[in-house]
């Protein structure tokens, strides 16, 4: 926060103000920074999901500090549309998830960096799905006991997941059925290896409903 100190972060939200100024929300290792950038809309390096080096100018009065000296930290697959599109949709979800949290631990920043590497060699939705399981576990929201949210009975063979990956019986939530052991593996090993692409797509759509 002190002038002259460079920070690193990921842009998770952009809000246009007036014609060309931007309010930029950046996920850093300890908090979500909300900063003002004059003529920000002219800068192509200010985009959702981009990783940046930045400096905060605390000299100006006002309730919001100014974003100074931005440098883009590129990654290998930035030019690949499909990967970038999935990444940006995933990253955007963190804005509503974290914007009102005062201090965050570095789990999120570390997870984002890990995802950058994983997406290099993996289907982005698969990598992000596995990352999402880590997030649920970190936040104490991973339900690996397989009790149906709706009828509160144990789930034996087939399982359905609803928003937040809460487990249900397929017949209780009227949703897509998965083999229980595949979801168990996903939850316990953080591995989507035994899920086919169509199943990964389905789970991806659930994530997009909100973290
Ligand atoms: Zn049930």
CSV table of C-alpha atoms and ligand atoms in Angstrom, one decimal:
chain,number,residue,atom,x,y,z
A,1,UNK,CA,0.0,0.0,0.0
A,2,UNK,CA,3.0,2.3,0.5
A,3,UNK,CA,3.9,4.4,-2.6
A,4,UNK,CA,6.7,2.8,-4.6
A,5,UNK,CA,5.8,-0.7,-3.7
A,6,UNK,CA,4.8,-3.0,-6.6
A,7,UNK,CA,2.0,-5.4,-6.1
A,8,UNK,CA,0.8,-8.3,-8.2
A,9,UNK,CA,-2.7,-9.3,-8.8
A,10,UNK,CA,-5.5,-10.4,-11.2
A,11,UNK,CA,-8.1,-8.1,-12.6
A,12,UNK,CA,-11.5,-9.5,-11.5
A,13,UNK,CA,-13.8,-6.6,-12.4
A,14,UNK,CA,-13.8,-3.4,-14.5
A,15,UNK,CA,-16.4,-0.7,-14.1
A,16,UNK,CA,-16.6,2.1,-16.6
A,17,UNK,CA,-16.9,5.6,-15.1
A,18,UNK,CA,-17.7,8.6,-17.2
A,19,UNK,CA,-16.4,8.0,-20.8
A,20,UNK,CA,-13.0,6.6,-20.4
A,21,UNK,CA,-12.1,6.1,-16.7
A,22,UNK,CA,-12.3,2.8,-15.0
A,23,UNK,CA,-12.7,1.4,-11.5
A,24,UNK,CA,-10.5,-1.6,-11.5
A,25,UNK,CA,-10.9,-4.5,-8.9
A,26,UNK,CA,-7.7,-6.5,-8.5
A,27,UNK,CA,-7.4,-9.7,-6.5
A,28,UNK,CA,-4.1,-9.5,-4.7
A,29,UNK,CA,-2.6,-11.9,-2.2
A,30,UNK,CA,-4.1,-10.3,0.8
A,31,UNK,CA,-7.2,-8.4,-0.4
A,32,UNK,CA,-9.3,-7.2,-3.3
A,33,UNK,CA,-8.0,-3.8,-4.3
A,34,UNK,CA,-10.4,-1.3,-5.8
A,35,UNK,CA,-8.6,1.5,-7.6
A,36,UNK,CA,-9.3,4.3,-10.0
A,37,UNK,CA,-7.7,4.6,-13.4
A,38,UNK,CA,-8.0,7.7,-15.5
A,39,UNK,CA,-8.4,6.9,-19.2
A,40,UNK,CA,-8.3,3.2,-18.2
A,41,UNK,CA,-10.7,2.3,-21.0
A,42,UNK,CA,-7.9,3.2,-23.5
A,43,UNK,CA,-5.6,0.6,-22.0
A,44,UNK,CA,-5.9,-2.8,-23.6
A,45,UNK,CA,-3.9,-4.3,-20.7
A,46,UNK,CA,-6.8,-3.6,-18.4
A,47,UNK,CA,-8.9,-6.7,-19.0
A,48,UNK,CA,-10.7,-9.3,-16.9
A,49,UNK,CA,-8.4,-12.2,-16.0
A,50,UNK,CA,-5.2,-10.4,-16.8
A,51,UNK,CA,-2.3,-10.7,-14.3
A,52,UNK,CA,-0.6,-7.4,-13.6
A,53,UNK,CA,2.1,-5.7,-11.7
A,54,UNK,CA,0.8,-2.4,-10.3
A,55,UNK,CA,1.4,0.4,-8.0
A,56,UNK,CA,-1.0,2.4,-5.8
A,57,UNK,CA,-0.9,6.1,-5.7
A,58,UNK,CA,-2.1,7.2,-2.3
A,59,UNK,CA,-1.2,10.9,-2.8
A,60,UNK,CA,-4.6,12.0,-4.2
A,61,UNK,CA,-7.3,12.8,-1.8
A,62,UNK,CA,-10.6,11.0,-2.1
A,63,UNK,CA,-12.1,7.7,-1.0
A,64,UNK,CA,-10.5,5.7,-3.8
A,65,UNK,CA,-6.8,5.4,-4.5
A,66,UNK,CA,-5.4,5.7,-8.0
A,67,UNK,CA,-4.0,2.8,-10.0
A,68,UNK,CA,-0.5,3.8,-11.2
A,69,UNK,CA,2.1,2.1,-13.4
A,70,UNK,CA,0.5,-1.0,-14.6
A,71,UNK,CA,2.5,-3.8,-16.3
A,72,UNK,CA,1.1,-6.8,-17.8
A,73,UNK,CA,2.4,-10.2,-16.8
A,74,UNK,CA,1.7,-12.4,-19.8
A,75,UNK,CA,1.0,-16.1,-19.7
A,76,UNK,CA,1.4,-18.9,-22.3
A,77,UNK,CA,-2.2,-19.3,-23.5
A,78,UNK,CA,-3.4,-15.7,-23.5
A,79,UNK,CA,-3.9,-15.8,-27.3
A,80,UNK,CA,-6.1,-18.9,-27.2
A,81,UNK,CA,-9.6,-17.8,-27.3
A,82,UNK,CA,-11.3,-20.8,-25.8
A,83,UNK,CA,-9.0,-21.0,-22.8
A,84,UNK,CA,-9.1,-17.2,-22.3
A,85,UNK,CA,-12.9,-17.2,-22.5
A,86,UNK,CA,-13.3,-19.9,-19.8
A,87,UNK,CA,-10.7,-18.2,-17.6
A,88,UNK,CA,-12.4,-14.8,-17.8
A,89,UNK,CA,-15.8,-16.2,-16.9
A,90,UNK,CA,-14.3,-18.1,-13.9
A,91,UNK,CA,-12.3,-15.1,-12.7
A,92,UNK,CA,-15.4,-12.8,-12.9
A,93,UNK,CA,-17.2,-15.0,-10.4
A,94,UNK,CA,-14.7,-14.0,-7.7
A,95,UNK,CA,-15.7,-10.4,-7.8
A,96,UNK,CA,-19.1,-11.0,-6.2
A,97,UNK,CA,-17.7,-13.7,-4.1
A,98,UNK,CA,-14.9,-11.6,-2.5
A,99,UNK,CA,-15.7,-7.9,-3.0
A,100,UNK,CA,-17.1,-7.3,0.5
A,101,UNK,CA,-14.4,-9.3,2.3
A,102,UNK,CA,-11.9,-7.0,4.0
A,103,UNK,CA,-8.9,-9.3,4.2
A,104,UNK,CA,-8.4,-12.6,2.3
A,105,UNK,CA,-5.7,-15.2,2.8
A,106,UNK,CA,-3.4,-15.9,-0.1
A,107,UNK,CA,-5.2,-19.1,-1.0
A,108,UNK,CA,-7.0,-17.3,-3.9
A,109,UNK,CA,-3.9,-15.7,-5.4
A,110,UNK,CA,-2.1,-19.0,-5.1
A,111,UNK,CA,-5.0,-20.9,-6.7
A,112,UNK,CA,-5.1,-18.4,-9.6
A,113,UNK,CA,-1.4,-18.8,-10.3
A,114,UNK,CA,-1.8,-22.6,-10.1
A,115,UNK,CA,-4.6,-22.4,-12.6
A,116,UNK,CA,-2.5,-20.4,-15.1
A,117,UNK,CA,0.0,-23.3,-15.1
A,118,UNK,CA,-2.6,-26.1,-15.3
A,119,UNK,CA,-4.5,-24.5,-18.2
A,120,UNK,CA,-1.3,-24.5,-20.2
A,121,UNK,CA,-1.6,-28.3,-20.6
A,122,UNK,CA,-5.2,-29.1,-19.8
A,123,UNK,CA,-8.7,-28.5,-20.9
A,124,UNK,CA,-9.6,-25.2,-19.2
A,125,UNK,CA,-12.9,-26.3,-17.8
A,126,UNK,CA,-11.4,-29.4,-16.4
A,127,UNK,CA,-8.6,-27.5,-14.7
A,128,UNK,CA,-11.0,-24.9,-13.3
A,129,UNK,CA,-13.4,-27.5,-12.1
A,130,UNK,CA,-10.6,-29.1,-10.1
A,131,UNK,CA,-9.6,-25.7,-8.8
A,132,UNK,CA,-13.2,-25.0,-7.7
A,133,UNK,CA,-13.2,-28.2,-5.6
A,134,UNK,CA,-10.1,-26.9,-3.8
A,135,UNK,CA,-11.9,-23.6,-3.2
A,136,UNK,CA,-14.9,-25.4,-1.7
A,137,UNK,CA,-12.7,-27.4,0.5
A,138,UNK,CA,-10.7,-24.3,1.6
A,139,UNK,CA,-13.9,-22.5,2.5
A,140,UNK,CA,-15.3,-25.6,4.4
A,141,UNK,CA,-18.1,-26.0,1.9
A,142,UNK,CA,-17.1,-29.3,0.3
A,143,UNK,CA,-19.8,-31.9,1.1
A,144,UNK,CA,-18.1,-35.2,0.7
A,145,UNK,CA,-20.4,-37.0,3.1
A,146,UNK,CA,-23.0,-37.6,0.3
A,147,UNK,CA,-26.1,-36.9,2.2
A,148,UNK,CA,-29.0,-35.6,0.1
A,149,UNK,CA,-29.6,-31.9,0.7
A,150,UNK,CA,-33.3,-32.3,0.0
A,151,UNK,CA,-34.4,-35.5,1.8
A,152,UNK,CA,-31.4,-35.9,4.1
A,153,UNK,CA,-31.0,-39.6,3.3
A,154,UNK,CA,-27.7,-41.2,2.3
A,155,UNK,CA,-26.8,-41.2,-1.4
A,156,UNK,CA,-25.6,-44.7,-2.6
A,157,UNK,CA,-25.2,-45.1,-6.3
A,158,UNK,CA,-26.1,-42.1,-8.3
A,159,UNK,CA,-25.6,-38.6,-7.3
A,160,UNK,CA,-26.6,-35.1,-8.6
A,161,UNK,CA,-24.9,-31.9,-7.7
A,162,UNK,CA,-26.7,-28.5,-7.5
A,163,UNK,CA,-25.4,-25.0,-7.0
A,164,UNK,CA,-22.3,-24.9,-4.7
A,165,UNK,CA,-21.9,-28.6,-5.6
A,166,UNK,CA,-24.4,-29.7,-2.9
A,167,UNK,CA,-25.2,-33.4,-3.2
A,168,UNK,CA,-28.7,-34.6,-3.9
A,169,UNK,CA,-30.4,-37.7,-5.2
A,170,UNK,CA,-31.1,-37.4,-8.9
A,171,UNK,CA,-34.8,-38.1,-8.2
A,172,UNK,CA,-35.0,-35.4,-5.5
A,173,UNK,CA,-33.5,-32.5,-7.5
A,174,UNK,CA,-34.5,-33.8,-11.0
A,175,UNK,CA,-31.0,-33.2,-12.3
A,176,UNK,CA,-28.3,-35.0,-14.1
A,177,UNK,CA,-27.1,-38.2,-12.5
A,178,UNK,CA,-23.4,-39.1,-12.0
A,179,UNK,CA,-21.8,-42.2,-10.7
A,180,UNK,CA,-21.2,-41.7,-7.1
A,181,UNK,CA,-17.6,-43.0,-7.2
A,182,UNK,CA,-16.7,-40.5,-9.9
A,183,UNK,CA,-17.9,-37.6,-7.8
A,184,UNK,CA,-16.2,-39.1,-4.8
A,185,UNK,CA,-12.9,-39.1,-6.7
A,186,UNK,CA,-13.4,-35.6,-7.9
A,187,UNK,CA,-14.0,-34.4,-4.3
A,188,UNK,CA,-11.3,-36.4,-2.6
A,189,UNK,CA,-8.5,-36.5,-5.2
A,190,UNK,CA,-9.5,-33.1,-6.8
A,191,UNK,CA,-9.3,-35.0,-10.1
A,192,UNK,CA,-11.9,-35.0,-12.9
A,193,UNK,CA,-10.0,-37.7,-14.8
A,194,UNK,CA,-13.0,-40.1,-14.9
A,195,UNK,CA,-15.5,-37.6,-16.0
A,196,UNK,CA,-16.1,-37.3,-19.7
A,197,UNK,CA,-16.2,-33.9,-21.5
A,198,UNK,CA,-20.0,-33.7,-21.4
A,199,UNK,CA,-20.0,-34.3,-17.6
A,200,UNK,CA,-17.3,-31.7,-17.2
A,201,UNK,CA,-19.4,-29.2,-19.2
A,202,UNK,CA,-22.4,-29.9,-17.1
A,203,UNK,CA,-20.5,-29.2,-13.9
A,204,UNK,CA,-19.0,-26.1,-15.4
A,205,UNK,CA,-22.4,-24.7,-16.0
A,206,UNK,CA,-23.2,-25.2,-12.3
A,207,UNK,CA,-20.1,-23.3,-11.4
A,208,UNK,CA,-21.2,-20.4,-13.6
A,209,UNK,CA,-24.3,-20.1,-11.5
A,210,UNK,CA,-22.1,-18.7,-8.8
A,211,UNK,CA,-19.3,-19.9,-6.5
B,1,LIG,ZN1,-32.8,-37.1,-1.7
